[in-house]
Amino acid sequence: MAELSELSAKLSEIKSQITSNLATITSSKGVYEYRKTVMDSKEGKIGSLMREMGKIPKELKADYGKMVNEIKNWAQDKFDAMDAEFKAREMKARYDKEAIDVTLPEKRQKKGNLHPNTQVRNQIVDIFGSMGFQIYEGNEIETDYYNFTALNIPQDHPARDMQDTFYLSPEFLLRTQTSAGQIHVMEAQQPPIKIISPGKVFRSDDDATHSPMFSQMEGLVVDKGITLCDLQGMLDVFVKKIFGEETSTRLRPSYFPFTEPSVEVDVSCFQCGGKGCKLCKGTGWIEVLGAGVVNKKVLDGCGIDSNVYSGLAFGIGIDRIAMLKYGINNIKLLFESDLRVLGQIDD
Ligand code: DAH
């Protein structure tokens, strides 16, 4: 019996040790670590008690086991209770720290968008791209020859006055039209040719609808049997995609030195449906671009036999389309980088 009273004393000692040790623990992690050391089956104060069983006389084994189990349960309960208490406290502290005031106004996330000109350019590229056009990137600095002479605008031609040019030298200038790219393409390549050429152009011009720098998209198709009908067919698809399925085109005679015949292309007013409104100035039509059948002189000048091939060309003002499409009445708004304006247009 001596063994049992010894054990009982030992257990009381262990209990009071555990109780005083637990009083110094301040976190659930601390409880976990301490529990591990106490319950360790080799070295733990409680965990190792079972190993002693072998030394206990047979008739005392049952009582011994009971007492060990009792202290085991006592300790487990204590650890569990402390663990639960700390965890609840820690959870609350975390909630308090991470608390979100759902009544606060949201932080506005500014969503970026492409510039309206870029949006329109991408749309036009997609439309003509889907018709098989390839992109040609021209040069912003051109020679007088490519910008004018090769396009059938010789030195003293009155058409030069139509475009106030920034000359860099007598020979070099900032291109006034993407049409200059037509010549490079036709010099480098025999038909079939089917390109669009978007880019910046420059003219000494400055008012509500004109800016010294603006963007155009040139189109050029050269092949056997190309006619004005092909032009109207393509442009019909173009205006329907840009301005709406209900719109259509109208060709009006015009004059450009590099096309013969030349046309101005109007789109039926997408605001009033053709009845007449402020946007179309009561006419039901809005001018959107210049175009025509490539002048034979231009083809021949580039080494393309105008008896075999014919071509069509068009020049679209990208800013103009953006202004029409998004109801912008001053071209400066496109260049002032005011995000309150530009941020509204996300097509
Ligand atoms: N280059 C002309 C301009 O800037 C626009 C233009 C008109 C281009 C007719 C063309 C065309 O290719 O055929 O005013």
Short mmCIF file of C-alpha atoms and ligand atoms in Angstrom, two decimals, residues 151 153 162-163 176-180 182 201 203 214 216-220 231 255-264 289-294 312-317, ligand 1:
data_model
loop_
_atom_site.label_atom_id
_atom_site.label_comp_id
_atom_site.label_asym_id
_atom_site.label_seq_id
_atom_site.Cartn_x
_atom_site.Cartn_y
_atom_site.Cartn_z
CA LEU A 151 0.37 62.14 -104.57
CA ILE A 153 0.35 67.55 -105.72
CA MET A 162 -5.41 73.22 -98.41
CA GLN A 163 -2.95 71.92 -95.86
CA THR A 176 0.07 66.47 -93.25
CA GLN A 177 -1.72 63.28 -94.26
CA THR A 178 -1.30 59.56 -93.84
CA SER A 179 -1.76 59.36 -97.62
CA ALA A 180 2.03 59.69 -97.81
CA GLN A 182 0.33 54.94 -99.79
CA VAL A 201 -0.53 64.01 -88.85
CA ARG A 203 -1.04 70.91 -89.81
CA PHE A 214 -4.42 64.90 -85.04
CA GLN A 216 -5.86 59.77 -89.45
CA MET A 217 -6.32 56.28 -90.79
CA GLU A 218 -5.46 55.78 -94.42
CA GLY A 219 -6.90 52.90 -96.40
CA LEU A 220 -5.59 51.59 -99.71
CA LEU A 231 -15.23 51.34 -101.70
CA TYR A 255 -11.74 66.66 -105.30
CA PHE A 256 -8.45 65.21 -104.13
CA PRO A 257 -5.44 65.27 -106.46
CA PHE A 258 -4.54 61.65 -105.72
CA THR A 259 -7.97 60.18 -106.51
CA GLU A 260 -10.07 60.35 -109.65
CA PRO A 261 -12.98 60.36 -109.17
CA SER A 262 -12.89 61.66 -105.59
CA VAL A 263 -15.73 61.55 -103.10
CA GLU A 264 -16.69 62.82 -99.69
CA LEU A 289 -14.20 60.94 -94.64
CA GLY A 290 -12.60 61.54 -98.03
CA ALA A 291 -12.03 58.79 -100.55
CA GLY A 292 -11.83 57.89 -104.19
CA VAL A 293 -10.40 55.76 -106.93
CA VAL A 294 -6.61 56.02 -106.92
CA LEU A 312 -9.36 52.74 -104.02
CA ALA A 313 -8.23 54.89 -101.13
CA PHE A 314 -9.79 56.57 -98.17
CA GLY A 315 -8.67 58.80 -95.33
CA ILE A 316 -10.51 58.78 -92.03
CA GLY A 317 -10.05 61.45 -89.36
N1 DAH B 1 -5.50 62.85 -97.29
C1 DAH B 1 -6.80 63.49 -97.26
C2 DAH B 1 -6.80 64.59 -96.22
O1 DAH B 1 -5.99 64.55 -95.34
C3 DAH B 1 -7.87 62.49 -96.95
C4 DAH B 1 -8.06 61.53 -98.07
C5 DAH B 1 -8.95 61.80 -99.05
C6 DAH B 1 -7.33 60.37 -98.14
C7 DAH B 1 -9.18 60.97 -100.10
C8 DAH B 1 -7.53 59.48 -99.19
C9 DAH B 1 -8.45 59.81 -100.16
O2 DAH B 1 -6.86 58.35 -99.32
O3 DAH B 1 -8.64 58.94 -101.21
O4 DAH B 1 -7.61 65.45 -96.29
#
